Tab-separated table of C-alpha atoms in Angstrom:
chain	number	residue	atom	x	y	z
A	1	UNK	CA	-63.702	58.801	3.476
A	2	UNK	CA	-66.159	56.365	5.448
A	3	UNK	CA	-63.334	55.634	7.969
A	4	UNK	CA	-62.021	52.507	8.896
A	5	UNK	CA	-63.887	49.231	7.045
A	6	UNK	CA	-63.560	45.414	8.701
A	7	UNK	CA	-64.950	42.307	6.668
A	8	UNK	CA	-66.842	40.184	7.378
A	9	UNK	CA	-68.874	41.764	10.862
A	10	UNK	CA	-69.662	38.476	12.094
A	11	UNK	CA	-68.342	35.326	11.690
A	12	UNK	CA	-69.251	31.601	13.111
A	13	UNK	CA	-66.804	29.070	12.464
A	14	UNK	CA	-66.012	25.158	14.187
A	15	UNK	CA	-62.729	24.711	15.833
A	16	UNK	CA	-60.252	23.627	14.126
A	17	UNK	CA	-60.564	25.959	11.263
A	18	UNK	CA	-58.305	28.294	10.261
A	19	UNK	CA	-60.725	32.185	9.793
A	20	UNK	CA	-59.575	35.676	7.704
A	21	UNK	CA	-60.312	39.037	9.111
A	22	UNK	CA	-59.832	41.827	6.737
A	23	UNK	CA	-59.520	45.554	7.849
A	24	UNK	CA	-59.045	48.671	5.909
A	25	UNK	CA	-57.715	51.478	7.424
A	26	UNK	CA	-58.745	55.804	6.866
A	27	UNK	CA	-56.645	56.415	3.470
A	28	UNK	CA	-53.649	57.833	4.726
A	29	UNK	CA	-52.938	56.726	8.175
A	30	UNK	CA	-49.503	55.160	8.403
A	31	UNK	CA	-50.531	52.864	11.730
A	32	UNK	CA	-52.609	50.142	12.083
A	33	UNK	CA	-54.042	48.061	15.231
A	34	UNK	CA	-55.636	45.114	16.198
A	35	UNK	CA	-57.034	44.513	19.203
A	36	UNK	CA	-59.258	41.608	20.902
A	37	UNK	CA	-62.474	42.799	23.180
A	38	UNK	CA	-64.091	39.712	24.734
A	39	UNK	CA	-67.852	40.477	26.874
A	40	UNK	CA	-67.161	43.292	29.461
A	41	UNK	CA	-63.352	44.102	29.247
A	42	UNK	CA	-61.324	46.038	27.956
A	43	UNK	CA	-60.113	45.980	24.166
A	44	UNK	CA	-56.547	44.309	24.410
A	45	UNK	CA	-53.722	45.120	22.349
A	46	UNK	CA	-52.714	42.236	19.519
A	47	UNK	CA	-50.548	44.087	17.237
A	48	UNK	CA	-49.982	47.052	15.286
A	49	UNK	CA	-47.970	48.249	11.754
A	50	UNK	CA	-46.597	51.485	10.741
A	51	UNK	CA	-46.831	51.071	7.155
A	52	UNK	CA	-46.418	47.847	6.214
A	53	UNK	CA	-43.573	46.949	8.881
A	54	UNK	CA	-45.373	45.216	12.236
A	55	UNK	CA	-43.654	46.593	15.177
A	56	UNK	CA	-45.158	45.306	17.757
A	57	UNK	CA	-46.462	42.073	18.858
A	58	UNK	CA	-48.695	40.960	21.921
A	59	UNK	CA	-47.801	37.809	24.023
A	60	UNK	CA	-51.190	36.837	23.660
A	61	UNK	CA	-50.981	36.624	19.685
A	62	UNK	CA	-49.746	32.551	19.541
A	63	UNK	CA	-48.206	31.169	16.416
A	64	UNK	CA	-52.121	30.458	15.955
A	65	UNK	CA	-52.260	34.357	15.239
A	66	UNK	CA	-50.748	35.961	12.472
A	67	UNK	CA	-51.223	39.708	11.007
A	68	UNK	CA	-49.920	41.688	7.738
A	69	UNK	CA	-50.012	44.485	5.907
A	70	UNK	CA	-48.502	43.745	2.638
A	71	UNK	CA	-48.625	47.187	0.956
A	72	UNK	CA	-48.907	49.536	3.777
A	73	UNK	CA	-52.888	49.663	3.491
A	74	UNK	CA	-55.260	47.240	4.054
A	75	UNK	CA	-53.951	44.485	6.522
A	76	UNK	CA	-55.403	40.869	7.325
A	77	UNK	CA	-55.225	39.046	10.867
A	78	UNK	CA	-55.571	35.014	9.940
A	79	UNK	CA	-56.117	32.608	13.495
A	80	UNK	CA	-55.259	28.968	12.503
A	81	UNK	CA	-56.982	25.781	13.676
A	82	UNK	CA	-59.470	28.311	15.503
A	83	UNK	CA	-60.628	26.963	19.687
A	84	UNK	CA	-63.732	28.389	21.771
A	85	UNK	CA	-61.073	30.536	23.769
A	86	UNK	CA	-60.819	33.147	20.200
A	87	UNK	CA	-64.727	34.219	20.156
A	88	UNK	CA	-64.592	37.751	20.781
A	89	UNK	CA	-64.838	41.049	18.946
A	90	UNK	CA	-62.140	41.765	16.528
A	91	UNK	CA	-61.053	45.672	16.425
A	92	UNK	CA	-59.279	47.000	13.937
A	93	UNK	CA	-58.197	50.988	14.261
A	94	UNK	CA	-55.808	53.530	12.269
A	95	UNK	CA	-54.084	56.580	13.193
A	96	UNK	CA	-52.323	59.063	10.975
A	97	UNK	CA	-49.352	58.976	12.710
A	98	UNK	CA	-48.125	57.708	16.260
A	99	UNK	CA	-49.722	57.047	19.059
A	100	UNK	CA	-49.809	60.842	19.796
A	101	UNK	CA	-52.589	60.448	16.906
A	102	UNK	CA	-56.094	60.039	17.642
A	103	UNK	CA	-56.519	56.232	16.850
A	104	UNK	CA	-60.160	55.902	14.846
A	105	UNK	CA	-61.863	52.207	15.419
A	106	UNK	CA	-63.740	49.864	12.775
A	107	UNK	CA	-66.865	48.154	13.685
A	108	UNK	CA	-65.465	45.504	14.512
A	109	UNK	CA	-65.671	41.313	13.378
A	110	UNK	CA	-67.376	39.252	15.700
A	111	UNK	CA	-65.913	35.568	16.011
A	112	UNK	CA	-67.980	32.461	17.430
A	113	UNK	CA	-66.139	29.082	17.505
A	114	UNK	CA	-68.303	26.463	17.883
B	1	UNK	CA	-46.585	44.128	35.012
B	2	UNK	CA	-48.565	46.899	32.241
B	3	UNK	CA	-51.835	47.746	34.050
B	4	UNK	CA	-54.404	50.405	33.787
B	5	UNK	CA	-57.104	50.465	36.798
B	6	UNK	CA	-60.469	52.311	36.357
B	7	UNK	CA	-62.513	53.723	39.000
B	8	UNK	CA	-65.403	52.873	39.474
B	9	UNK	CA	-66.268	49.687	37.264
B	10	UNK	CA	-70.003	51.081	37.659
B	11	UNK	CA	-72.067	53.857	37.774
B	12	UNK	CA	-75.615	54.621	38.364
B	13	UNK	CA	-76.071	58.310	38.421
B	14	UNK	CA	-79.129	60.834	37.932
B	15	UNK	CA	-79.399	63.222	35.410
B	16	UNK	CA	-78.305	66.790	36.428
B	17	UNK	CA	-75.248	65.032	38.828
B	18	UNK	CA	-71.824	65.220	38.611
B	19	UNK	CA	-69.776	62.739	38.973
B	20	UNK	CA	-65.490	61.664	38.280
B	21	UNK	CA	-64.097	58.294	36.535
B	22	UNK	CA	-60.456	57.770	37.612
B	23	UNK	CA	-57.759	55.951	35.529
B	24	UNK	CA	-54.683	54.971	37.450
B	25	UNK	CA	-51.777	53.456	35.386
B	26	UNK	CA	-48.380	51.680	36.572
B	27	UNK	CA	-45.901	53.133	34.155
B	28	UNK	CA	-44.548	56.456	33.443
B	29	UNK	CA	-46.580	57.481	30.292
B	30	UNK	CA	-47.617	60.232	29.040
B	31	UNK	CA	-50.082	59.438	26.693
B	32	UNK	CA	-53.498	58.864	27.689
B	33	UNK	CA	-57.062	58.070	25.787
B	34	UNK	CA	-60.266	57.901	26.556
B	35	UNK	CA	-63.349	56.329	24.525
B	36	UNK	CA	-66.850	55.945	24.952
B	37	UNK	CA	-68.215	52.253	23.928
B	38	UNK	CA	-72.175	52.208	23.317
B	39	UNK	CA	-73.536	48.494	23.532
B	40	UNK	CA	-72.566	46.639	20.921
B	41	UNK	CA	-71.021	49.175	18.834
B	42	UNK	CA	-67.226	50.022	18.173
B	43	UNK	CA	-65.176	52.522	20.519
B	44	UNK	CA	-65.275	56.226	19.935
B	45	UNK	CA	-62.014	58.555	20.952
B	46	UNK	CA	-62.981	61.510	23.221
B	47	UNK	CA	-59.781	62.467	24.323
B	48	UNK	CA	-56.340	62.285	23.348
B	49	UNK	CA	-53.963	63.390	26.519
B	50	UNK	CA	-50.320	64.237	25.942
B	51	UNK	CA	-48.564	66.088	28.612
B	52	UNK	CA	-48.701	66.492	32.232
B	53	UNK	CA	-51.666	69.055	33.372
B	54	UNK	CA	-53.420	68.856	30.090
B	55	UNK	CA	-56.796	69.317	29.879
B	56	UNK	CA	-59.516	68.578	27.850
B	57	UNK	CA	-63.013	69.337	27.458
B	58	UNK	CA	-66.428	68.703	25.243
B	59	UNK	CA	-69.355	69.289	26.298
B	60	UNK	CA	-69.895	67.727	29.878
B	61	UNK	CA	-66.918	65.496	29.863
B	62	UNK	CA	-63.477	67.196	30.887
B	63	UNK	CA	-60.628	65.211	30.895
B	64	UNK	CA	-57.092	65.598	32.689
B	65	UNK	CA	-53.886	64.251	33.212
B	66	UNK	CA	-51.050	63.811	36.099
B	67	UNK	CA	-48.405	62.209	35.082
B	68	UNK	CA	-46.564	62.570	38.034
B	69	UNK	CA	-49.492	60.649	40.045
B	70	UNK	CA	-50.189	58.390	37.444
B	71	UNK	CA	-53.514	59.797	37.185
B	72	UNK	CA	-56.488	60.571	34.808
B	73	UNK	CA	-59.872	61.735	35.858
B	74	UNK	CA	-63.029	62.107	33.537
B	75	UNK	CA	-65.516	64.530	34.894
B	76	UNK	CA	-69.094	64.728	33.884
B	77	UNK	CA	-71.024	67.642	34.943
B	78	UNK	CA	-74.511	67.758	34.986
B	79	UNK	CA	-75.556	63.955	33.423
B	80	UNK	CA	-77.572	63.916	30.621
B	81	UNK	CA	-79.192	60.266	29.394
B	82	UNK	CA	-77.771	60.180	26.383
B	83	UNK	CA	-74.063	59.869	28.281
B	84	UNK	CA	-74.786	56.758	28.915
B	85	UNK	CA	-72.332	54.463	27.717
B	86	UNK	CA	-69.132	52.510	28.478
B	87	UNK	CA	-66.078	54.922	29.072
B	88	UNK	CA	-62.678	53.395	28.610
B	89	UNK	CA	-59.304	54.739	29.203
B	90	UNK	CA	-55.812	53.879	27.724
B	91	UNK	CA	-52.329	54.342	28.152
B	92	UNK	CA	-49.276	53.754	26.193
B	93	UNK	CA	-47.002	52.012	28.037
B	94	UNK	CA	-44.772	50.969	24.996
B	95	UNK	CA	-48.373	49.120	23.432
B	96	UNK	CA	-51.450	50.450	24.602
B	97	UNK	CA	-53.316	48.935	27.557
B	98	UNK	CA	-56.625	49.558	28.467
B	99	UNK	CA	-58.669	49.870	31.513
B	100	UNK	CA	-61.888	47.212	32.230
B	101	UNK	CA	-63.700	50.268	31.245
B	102	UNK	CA	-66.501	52.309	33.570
B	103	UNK	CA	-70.234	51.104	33.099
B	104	UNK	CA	-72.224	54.519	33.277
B	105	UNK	CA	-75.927	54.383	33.444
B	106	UNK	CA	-77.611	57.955	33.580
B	107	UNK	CA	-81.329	57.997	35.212
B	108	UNK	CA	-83.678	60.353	34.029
């Protein structure tokens, strides 16, 4: 296993258009996260799944945002009618279990709205 | 309000020093990370933290928790270059929050 995949690694977009992240998780691992890293903070918590149920969501995901994982594997995080404000890093990480599991992070999409 | 403080935001060290990061978080938890972030690249767990008093070490990084305090330190003992990096810790407050993270650069 190459551990966890996201497509596309970079992305450049205008505002106003809707963009389609796509992360695949380490086989196996029942939870999924997103999180949003912008230049020198912290990663910050979108969302997450246990299988294909999303348990959790953050405040800062607007009706803009929306994530799923149809079948429990790979999972998708869309942002509508995209503005400057949503350039950042996109992080995408996986865990076998809960979050007493060791959560393993993808590469990463980078968004710029123009 | 969810918040995880780290301590300091930046650190210029030399090589052969040691040196502690401190995580402070404002809700009982007791389930604490720490990553290293190299520039431009993705995060990288170090340490996974479950109970009060654990401890955890690789290498020159030792890691421990206080739950009772509120507390995590990350210890480096005798810097080497190649530590430097961004180090980041986490808690799970009900979703995970993460610190601003801990700029480390290691002089030779």
């Amino acid at each position: 296993d190459t551990g966890v995949s996201q497509d596309p690694r970079h992305k450049i977009t205008k505002r106003g258009q809707n963009v389609t992240f796509r992360c695949d998780p380490i086989s196996e691992h029942n939870r999924l996260y997103w999180y949003r890293q912008t230049l020198g903070q912290g990663p910050e918590f979108l969302t997450y799944f246990q299988n294909e149920a999303q348990l959790e969501k953050s405040r800062l995901l607007s009706d803009r945002f929306s994530a799923e994982r149809p079948k429990g594997s790979f999972s998708t995080l869309e942002i509508q009618r995209t503005e400057q404000g949503d350039s950042a890093m996109y992080l995408c990480a996986s865990s076998l279990g809960d979050s007493r599991d060791t959560q393993y992070f993808g590469p990463g999409t980078r968004l710029t709205v123009l | 309000e969810l918040k995880v403080e780290q301590n300091p935001l930046f650190l210029s060290m030399q090589e052969g020093k040691n040196y502690t990061i401190y995580c402070n978080y404002s809700t009982t938890s007791d389930r604490l990370y720490w990553y290293r972030q190299d520039p431009g690249k993705s995060l990288e767990s170090l340490f996974v933290l479950l109970s009060n008093g654990a401890v955890k070490q690789e290498g020159r990084l030792m890691a421990s928790l206080d739950t009772k305090a509120r507390l995590s330190t990350l210890h480096i003992t005798a810097a080497v270059h190649d530590l430097s990096a961004t180090y980041f810790c986490a808690v799970d407050m009900g979703k995970i929050i993460f610190g601003k993270g801990t700029r480390l650069h290691i002089l030779p």
